[in-house]
Coordinates of C-alpha atoms in Angstrom, one line a residue:
Q1 CA 107.9 -79.8 -54.9
F2 CA 109.9 -76.7 -56.1
P3 CA 112.4 -75.9 -53.4
V4 CA 114.7 -74.2 -56.0
R5 CA 112.1 -71.4 -56.2
L6 CA 113.0 -70.3 -52.6
V7 CA 116.3 -68.8 -54.0
E8 CA 116.3 -65.0 -53.4
S9 CA 112.7 -65.2 -52.0
G10 CA 113.6 -62.7 -49.3
P11 CA 114.5 -59.9 -51.7
A12 CA 111.6 -60.9 -54.0
A13 CA 109.2 -60.5 -51.0
G14 CA 110.6 -57.0 -50.5
A15 CA 109.6 -56.1 -54.1
M16 CA 106.2 -57.6 -53.6
A17 CA 105.8 -55.5 -50.4
A18 CA 106.7 -52.4 -52.4
A19 CA 104.0 -53.1 -55.0
Y20 CA 101.5 -53.7 -52.1
F21 CA 102.3 -50.5 -50.3
G22 CA 102.1 -48.7 -53.6
S23 CA 98.6 -50.1 -54.3
L24 CA 97.3 -48.8 -51.0
I25 CA 98.1 -45.2 -52.0
D26 CA 97.6 -45.3 -55.7
R27 CA 101.2 -45.4 -56.7
P28 CA 101.4 -48.2 -59.3
N29 CA 104.8 -47.2 -60.7
L30 CA 107.6 -47.4 -58.2
I31 CA 111.3 -48.0 -57.8
S32 CA 111.6 -50.6 -55.0
F33 CA 114.7 -49.7 -53.0
D34 CA 115.7 -52.2 -50.3
V35 CA 118.9 -51.6 -48.3
G36 CA 120.1 -54.0 -45.7
G37 CA 123.4 -54.8 -44.0
T38 CA 125.3 -56.0 -47.0
T39 CA 123.4 -55.2 -50.2
A40 CA 121.0 -52.9 -51.9
K41 CA 118.2 -54.4 -54.0
I42 CA 116.5 -52.4 -56.7
C43 CA 113.4 -53.5 -58.7
V44 CA 111.1 -51.6 -61.1
V45 CA 107.4 -51.9 -60.3
D46 CA 105.1 -51.1 -63.3
H47 CA 101.3 -51.0 -63.2
G48 CA 101.4 -52.5 -59.7
K49 CA 103.6 -55.5 -60.4
P50 CA 107.3 -56.1 -60.0
S51 CA 109.3 -56.7 -63.1
L52 CA 109.8 -60.3 -63.7
S53 CA 112.7 -62.2 -65.2
R54 CA 112.8 -65.7 -66.8
G55 CA 115.8 -66.7 -64.7
L56 CA 118.6 -65.7 -62.3
E57 CA 122.2 -66.6 -61.4
V58 CA 123.4 -68.2 -58.2
A59 CA 126.8 -69.2 -56.9
R60 CA 128.6 -66.5 -58.7
T61 CA 132.4 -66.9 -58.5
R62 CA 132.8 -63.1 -58.7
R63 CA 130.3 -61.5 -56.4
F64 CA 127.7 -59.3 -58.2
R65 CA 129.2 -59.9 -61.7
A66 CA 126.7 -61.2 -64.1
G67 CA 127.8 -64.3 -66.2
S68 CA 130.1 -65.6 -63.4
G69 CA 127.5 -68.0 -61.8
L70 CA 125.1 -70.8 -62.5
P71 CA 121.8 -69.9 -64.4
L72 CA 118.5 -71.0 -63.0
Q73 CA 115.7 -71.0 -65.6
F74 CA 112.6 -70.3 -63.7
P75 CA 110.5 -67.2 -63.3
S76 CA 111.8 -64.7 -60.6
V77 CA 111.5 -61.0 -59.7
D78 CA 113.9 -59.1 -61.8
M79 CA 116.1 -56.9 -59.6
I80 CA 119.6 -55.7 -59.5
E81 CA 121.7 -56.3 -56.3
I82 CA 124.9 -54.4 -55.5
G83 CA 127.3 -54.7 -52.5
A84 CA 126.3 -51.6 -50.7
G85 CA 124.7 -51.8 -47.3
G86 CA 125.2 -50.8 -43.7
G87 CA 128.1 -53.2 -43.2
S88 CA 129.9 -52.3 -46.5
I89 CA 133.5 -51.6 -45.7
A90 CA 135.1 -48.3 -47.0
H91 CA 138.7 -48.4 -48.2
L92 CA 141.2 -46.7 -50.5
D93 CA 142.1 -48.3 -53.8
R94 CA 145.5 -48.4 -55.4
L95 CA 145.1 -44.8 -56.6
G96 CA 144.1 -43.6 -53.2
L97 CA 140.5 -43.1 -54.2
L98 CA 137.6 -43.8 -51.7
K99 CA 135.7 -46.9 -52.4
V100 CA 132.8 -48.5 -50.6
G101 CA 132.1 -52.3 -50.7
P102 CA 131.4 -54.9 -51.9
T103 CA 133.3 -56.4 -48.9
S104 CA 131.1 -56.3 -45.9
A105 CA 131.8 -56.5 -42.1
G106 CA 128.6 -58.5 -41.9
A107 CA 126.8 -58.8 -38.6
D108 CA 129.7 -60.5 -36.6
P109 CA 131.9 -58.7 -36.0
G110 CA 130.0 -56.0 -37.9
P111 CA 130.8 -52.3 -38.1
A112 CA 133.3 -51.0 -35.6
C113 CA 130.4 -49.2 -33.7
Y114 CA 128.9 -52.6 -32.8
G115 CA 131.7 -53.2 -30.3
L116 CA 132.0 -56.8 -31.3
G117 CA 135.6 -56.6 -32.4
G118 CA 135.2 -55.0 -35.9
D119 CA 137.7 -52.2 -36.6
Q120 CA 137.0 -51.5 -40.3
P121 CA 135.1 -48.3 -41.3
T122 CA 131.7 -49.1 -42.6
V123 CA 128.6 -47.2 -43.9
T124 CA 126.9 -47.6 -40.5
D125 CA 130.0 -46.1 -38.8
A126 CA 129.8 -43.1 -41.1
N127 CA 126.1 -42.6 -40.6
L128 CA 126.6 -42.8 -36.8
L129 CA 129.4 -40.2 -36.8
L130 CA 127.3 -37.9 -39.1
G131 CA 124.7 -37.9 -36.4
F132 CA 122.1 -39.7 -38.5
L133 CA 121.8 -42.7 -36.2
N134 CA 121.0 -42.6 -32.5
P135 CA 123.6 -44.5 -30.5
G136 CA 121.1 -45.2 -27.8
Y137 CA 118.2 -46.2 -30.0
F138 CA 119.6 -48.7 -32.4
L139 CA 117.2 -51.6 -32.8
G140 CA 114.8 -49.7 -30.6
G141 CA 117.4 -49.3 -27.8
A142 CA 118.2 -53.0 -27.7
M143 CA 121.7 -52.3 -28.8
N144 CA 124.0 -49.4 -28.0
L145 CA 126.4 -48.1 -30.6
D146 CA 130.0 -46.9 -29.8
V147 CA 130.7 -43.5 -31.4
V148 CA 134.3 -43.5 -30.2
A149 CA 135.0 -46.8 -31.9
A150 CA 133.3 -45.5 -35.2
E151 CA 135.4 -42.4 -35.1
A152 CA 138.6 -44.4 -34.7
A153 CA 137.7 -46.7 -37.5
L154 CA 136.9 -43.7 -39.8
A155 CA 140.2 -42.0 -38.9
R156 CA 142.0 -44.9 -40.8
I157 CA 140.4 -43.6 -44.0
A158 CA 140.5 -39.9 -43.1
Q159 CA 144.2 -39.5 -42.3
P160 CA 145.6 -40.7 -45.7
L161 CA 143.1 -38.3 -47.3
G162 CA 144.0 -35.4 -45.2
L163 CA 140.4 -35.2 -43.9
S164 CA 138.7 -35.2 -40.5
P165 CA 136.8 -38.3 -39.5
V166 CA 133.5 -36.6 -40.1
E167 CA 134.6 -35.3 -43.5
A168 CA 135.5 -38.9 -44.4
A169 CA 132.2 -40.1 -43.1
W170 CA 130.4 -37.5 -45.3
G171 CA 132.4 -38.8 -48.3
I172 CA 131.4 -42.4 -47.5
H173 CA 127.8 -41.5 -47.2
Q174 CA 127.8 -39.7 -50.6
R175 CA 129.9 -42.3 -52.3
V176 CA 127.5 -45.2 -51.3
N177 CA 124.5 -43.1 -52.4
E178 CA 126.1 -42.5 -55.8
Q179 CA 126.9 -46.2 -56.2
M180 CA 123.3 -47.1 -55.4
A181 CA 122.0 -44.4 -57.8
A182 CA 124.3 -45.5 -60.6
A183 CA 123.2 -49.1 -60.3
A184 CA 119.5 -48.0 -60.2
K185 CA 119.9 -45.8 -63.2
I186 CA 121.4 -48.5 -65.4
H187 CA 118.8 -51.0 -64.3
I188 CA 115.9 -48.6 -65.0
I189 CA 117.2 -47.3 -68.3
E190 CA 117.8 -50.8 -69.5
K191 CA 114.1 -51.2 -69.2
A192 CA 113.5 -48.0 -71.2
R193 CA 112.1 -46.3 -68.2
D194 CA 112.6 -42.7 -67.0
P195 CA 113.2 -42.6 -63.2
R196 CA 111.8 -39.1 -63.0
R197 CA 108.3 -40.6 -63.6
Y198 CA 108.5 -42.9 -60.6
A199 CA 108.4 -42.7 -56.8
L200 CA 111.1 -44.4 -54.9
L201 CA 109.8 -46.7 -52.0
A202 CA 112.5 -47.1 -49.5
F203 CA 112.6 -49.9 -47.0
G204 CA 114.9 -52.2 -45.2
G205 CA 117.0 -51.0 -42.3
G206 CA 119.0 -48.5 -44.5
G207 CA 116.4 -47.7 -47.2
P208 CA 114.9 -44.6 -45.5
L209 CA 118.4 -43.4 -44.5
H210 CA 119.8 -43.4 -48.0
G211 CA 116.7 -43.2 -50.2
P212 CA 116.4 -39.4 -50.2
G213 CA 120.0 -39.0 -51.2
V214 CA 119.6 -41.6 -54.0
A215 CA 116.4 -40.1 -55.2
R216 CA 117.9 -36.6 -55.4
I217 CA 120.7 -38.0 -57.6
L218 CA 118.1 -39.8 -59.9
A219 CA 115.8 -36.7 -60.0
V220 CA 113.1 -38.9 -58.5
P221 CA 110.6 -36.4 -57.0
E222 CA 109.2 -38.5 -54.2
V223 CA 110.4 -41.0 -51.6
I224 CA 107.9 -43.1 -49.7
C225 CA 108.9 -44.8 -46.4
P226 CA 106.2 -47.2 -45.2
P227 CA 105.7 -47.9 -41.4
A228 CA 108.1 -50.5 -40.0
A229 CA 110.2 -50.2 -43.2
G230 CA 112.9 -52.4 -41.7
V231 CA 110.7 -55.5 -41.8
A232 CA 108.9 -54.8 -45.1
S233 CA 110.1 -58.0 -46.7
A234 CA 108.2 -60.0 -44.1
V235 CA 105.1 -58.1 -45.0
G236 CA 105.7 -59.1 -48.6
L237 CA 105.7 -62.7 -47.6
L238 CA 102.4 -62.3 -45.8
I239 CA 100.6 -60.5 -48.6
A240 CA 101.8 -62.7 -51.5
P241 CA 99.1 -65.0 -52.9
L242 CA 99.8 -68.7 -53.5
A243 CA 100.7 -68.9 -57.3
F244 CA 102.3 -71.2 -59.8
E245 CA 103.7 -70.4 -63.2
L246 CA 104.0 -73.3 -65.7
A247 CA 105.5 -73.1 -69.2
Q248 CA 105.8 -75.3 -72.3
S249 CA 108.0 -74.8 -75.3
Y250 CA 106.2 -74.9 -78.7
P251 CA 108.1 -72.7 -81.3
L252 CA 106.1 -71.5 -84.2
R253 CA 105.7 -68.6 -86.7
W254 CA 102.8 -66.5 -85.4
G255 CA 99.6 -66.9 -87.4
T256 CA 96.2 -68.4 -87.3
A257 CA 97.3 -71.9 -88.3
D258 CA 98.4 -73.2 -84.9
I259 CA 95.8 -71.5 -82.7
V260 CA 94.1 -74.8 -81.9
D261 CA 97.4 -76.4 -80.8
V262 CA 98.4 -73.3 -78.7
E263 CA 95.0 -73.4 -77.0
R264 CA 95.4 -77.0 -76.2
I265 CA 98.8 -76.4 -74.6
L266 CA 97.5 -73.4 -72.6
G267 CA 94.5 -75.4 -71.4
D268 CA 96.7 -78.2 -70.2
L269 CA 99.0 -75.9 -68.3
Q270 CA 96.0 -74.2 -66.7
S271 CA 94.5 -77.5 -65.5
K272 CA 97.9 -78.5 -64.0
G273 CA 98.3 -75.2 -62.3
E274 CA 94.8 -75.3 -60.8
A275 CA 95.5 -78.8 -59.5
L276 CA 98.8 -77.6 -57.8
L277 CA 97.0 -74.6 -56.3
A278 CA 94.3 -76.8 -54.8
E279 CA 96.9 -79.2 -53.5
A280 CA 98.8 -76.2 -51.8
G281 CA 95.6 -75.5 -49.9
S282 CA 94.4 -72.4 -51.8
H283 CA 90.7 -71.7 -51.6
G284 CA 88.6 -69.0 -53.2
E285 CA 88.7 -67.3 -56.6
V286 CA 91.6 -68.4 -59.0
V287 CA 93.2 -65.8 -61.2
I288 CA 94.5 -67.0 -64.5
E289 CA 97.2 -65.1 -66.5
R290 CA 98.4 -66.3 -69.8
S291 CA 101.5 -65.1 -71.7
A292 CA 103.9 -66.0 -74.4
D293 CA 107.7 -65.4 -75.1
G294 CA 108.1 -64.0 -78.6
R295 CA 110.8 -62.4 -80.8
F296 CA 111.4 -61.4 -84.4
A297 CA 112.8 -64.3 -86.3
G298 CA 116.5 -64.8 -86.0
Q299 CA 116.9 -62.8 -82.8
L300 CA 118.4 -64.2 -79.6
H301 CA 116.4 -62.5 -76.9
D302 CA 112.6 -62.7 -76.4
L303 CA 109.9 -60.6 -74.8
N304 CA 107.0 -61.8 -72.8
V305 CA 103.5 -60.5 -73.9
P306 CA 100.1 -61.1 -72.2
L307 CA 97.4 -63.2 -73.9
P308 CA 93.7 -63.2 -73.2
A309 CA 92.7 -65.2 -70.1
R310 CA 89.9 -66.8 -72.2
S311 CA 90.4 -69.3 -75.0
L312 CA 92.3 -67.9 -78.0
R313 CA 90.4 -67.0 -81.2
A314 CA 91.6 -66.4 -84.8
D315 CA 90.9 -62.7 -84.4
D316 CA 93.3 -62.4 -81.5
V317 CA 96.3 -62.9 -83.8
D318 CA 96.4 -59.2 -84.9
A319 CA 95.9 -57.8 -81.4
I320 CA 98.6 -60.0 -80.0
T321 CA 101.0 -59.0 -82.7
E322 CA 100.4 -55.3 -82.0
M323 CA 100.9 -55.9 -78.3
F324 CA 104.3 -57.5 -79.0
K325 CA 105.3 -54.7 -81.3
Q326 CA 104.3 -52.0 -78.7
R327 CA 106.4 -53.8 -76.0
Y328 CA 109.4 -54.2 -78.4
L329 CA 109.2 -50.5 -79.2
E330 CA 109.1 -49.5 -75.6
R331 CA 112.1 -51.7 -74.8
Y332 CA 114.4 -51.0 -77.9
G333 CA 113.0 -47.8 -79.5
H334 CA 112.7 -49.2 -83.1
L335 CA 110.9 -51.9 -85.0
P336 CA 112.5 -54.3 -87.6
Q337 CA 110.6 -54.1 -90.8
Q338 CA 109.5 -57.1 -92.9
V339 CA 110.7 -59.6 -90.2
P340 CA 108.2 -62.3 -89.2
L341 CA 107.2 -62.8 -85.6
E342 CA 107.7 -66.1 -83.8
F343 CA 106.7 -67.4 -80.4
L344 CA 108.9 -69.9 -78.5
S345 CA 107.2 -70.7 -75.1
W346 CA 103.6 -70.5 -73.7
R347 CA 103.0 -69.7 -70.1
V348 CA 100.1 -69.9 -67.6
T349 CA 100.2 -68.4 -64.1
V350 CA 97.5 -69.4 -61.6
S351 CA 97.1 -67.5 -58.5
G352 CA 94.9 -67.8 -55.4
P353 CA 93.3 -64.9 -53.6
S354 CA 95.6 -62.5 -51.8
P355 CA 95.6 -63.0 -48.0
L356 CA 93.8 -60.3 -46.0
V357 CA 96.2 -58.3 -43.9
P358 CA 94.3 -55.9 -41.7
P359 CA 96.0 -52.6 -41.2
A360 CA 97.6 -52.1 -37.7
E361 CA 95.8 -49.7 -35.4
R362 CA 97.9 -46.6 -34.7
N363 CA 97.7 -44.8 -31.3
L364 CA 99.0 -41.4 -32.3
V365 CA 98.9 -37.9 -31.0
Q366 CA 97.3 -35.2 -33.0
P367 CA 99.5 -32.6 -34.9
A368 CA 98.6 -29.9 -32.5
Q369 CA 99.9 -31.9 -29.5
L370 CA 103.2 -32.7 -31.2
I371 CA 106.2 -31.4 -29.4
M372 CA 109.6 -31.5 -30.9
P373 CA 112.1 -30.4 -28.3
K374 CA 114.5 -33.1 -29.2
T375 CA 117.5 -32.3 -31.4
R376 CA 120.8 -33.9 -32.4
R377 CA 123.9 -32.6 -34.0
A378 CA 124.0 -33.9 -37.5
Y379 CA 126.4 -33.2 -40.5
F380 CA 125.0 -32.4 -44.0
G381 CA 128.2 -31.5 -45.6
P382 CA 131.0 -28.9 -45.3
E383 CA 128.7 -26.0 -46.4
T384 CA 126.6 -26.4 -43.2
G385 CA 128.9 -28.4 -40.9
Y386 CA 127.3 -29.8 -37.8
M387 CA 123.9 -28.3 -37.1
A388 CA 121.1 -28.9 -34.5
V389 CA 118.6 -31.0 -36.3
P390 CA 115.1 -32.0 -35.0
V391 CA 114.7 -35.7 -34.1
L392 CA 111.1 -36.9 -34.5
D393 CA 109.5 -40.0 -33.1
R394 CA 107.9 -41.8 -36.0
Y395 CA 105.3 -43.3 -33.7
A396 CA 104.2 -39.9 -32.6
L397 CA 103.6 -38.5 -36.1
A398 CA 99.9 -38.4 -36.9
S399 CA 98.5 -38.4 -40.4
G400 CA 98.7 -34.9 -41.9
T401 CA 101.9 -33.9 -40.0
R402 CA 104.3 -31.9 -42.2
I403 CA 108.0 -31.7 -41.6
Q404 CA 110.6 -29.2 -43.0
G405 CA 114.2 -30.5 -43.5
P406 CA 116.7 -30.9 -42.2
A407 CA 115.2 -33.5 -39.9
I408 CA 115.7 -37.0 -38.6
I409 CA 112.7 -39.4 -38.1
E410 CA 113.4 -42.5 -35.9
E411 CA 111.6 -45.8 -35.5
R412 CA 112.7 -49.1 -34.1
E413 CA 113.7 -50.8 -37.4
S414 CA 115.1 -47.8 -39.4
T415 CA 115.9 -44.1 -39.5
A416 CA 114.8 -41.6 -42.2
I417 CA 116.6 -38.4 -42.9
L418 CA 115.5 -35.2 -44.7
Y419 CA 118.3 -33.1 -46.2
P420 CA 118.1 -29.4 -45.9
G421 CA 115.5 -28.0 -48.3
M422 CA 113.5 -31.3 -48.4
T423 CA 109.9 -31.5 -47.0
A424 CA 107.8 -34.5 -45.9
R425 CA 104.4 -35.3 -44.8
V426 CA 102.7 -38.3 -43.2
D427 CA 99.8 -39.6 -45.3
E428 CA 96.6 -41.2 -44.2
R429 CA 98.2 -44.7 -44.0
G430 CA 101.2 -43.6 -41.9
N431 CA 103.7 -43.5 -44.8
L432 CA 106.4 -40.8 -44.6
V433 CA 106.2 -39.1 -48.1
I434 CA 109.4 -37.1 -48.8
N435 CA 109.6 -34.5 -51.5
T436 CA 113.2 -34.4 -52.6
A437 CA 113.0 -31.0 -54.3
D438 CA 114.6 -28.0 -52.6
R439 CA 112.1 -25.7 -51.1

């Protein structure tokens, strides 16, 4: 009935997964950081819920530029998306400065190291030459990467800059981290949030690879990499409950006079939502959330505030007013004086029970049995050059294992790196928790 709501459902599922993983380890406030082949998606999770928006844009004529597309007015997960991923192509602009993306090599032909005919230097080529990626264990060994082809592609960038290919690769790695961090900072600050008070949950194929560097730039103290981070969006689809949000416009100056009419509107929306939920096959407890879009009279933008799940009463007016003022102050830092409050739209969300997803059993060795003879030459900047770095099998890391950076942690779907000075531990649920501060 609502096929348009499938738009951007994959990235939205990733944000849902981030909130779910955070709930399992008592981390309700997170920065969801999803890096794939062409884009990086960032979403703020507050109090265990991804931030929501009342609409989004599609069919942008200028990619990633707000205002150049078609607006869709329906509720969606509020995230920022930038052209920075594994396939993003590095190039020199007219001033000879290094740029990365938004053009991407995609999956076919893909980065030069894929050996499918691509010859442009990409972020994946850079990470391979830096030693962060294992050429024989990409996709769990299902695909071999060509280091020679990656080096040849990077030489096209390096020569005009007077650099070696590995120095150019390090510049690309740093540049894309800076781009991701800059976008995240703007998105978070626009919500009046301080990134230093959040943990960054990194997933997608490239999230654990770039998350520690991005977190260090943002001064985020902790990066969490869940197991099977490369397929976290699929987990988000599995754990999301069936839910519908319905809304009706009914503008009014806020007061007690219209409480009866407002309650009638909310009751009708709730009945329609419950019927839709039953039709969709949801069984069990139904969760009702009510809210309203309000603003000070004369303003253009509105803020959504929660309402009691029960029937509204006259004595709720003052409490709802104070809630709106609190949210307004958090967002904008000041309150207009002597300006009446008005509400425009009334919303009801009905949700079924969350599906039960049993945790996977982990067959792991104990820390005392862990052997780490495997190393690889990796480059962490001109100060250190190439150095022998331990390479750890993610599947062999038991809960309680502690790791001192520099280190590389590999699994089938993604690779995590620890810069020199960083530390990490494996928590009781198998998450890799990276402390970004120098030790």
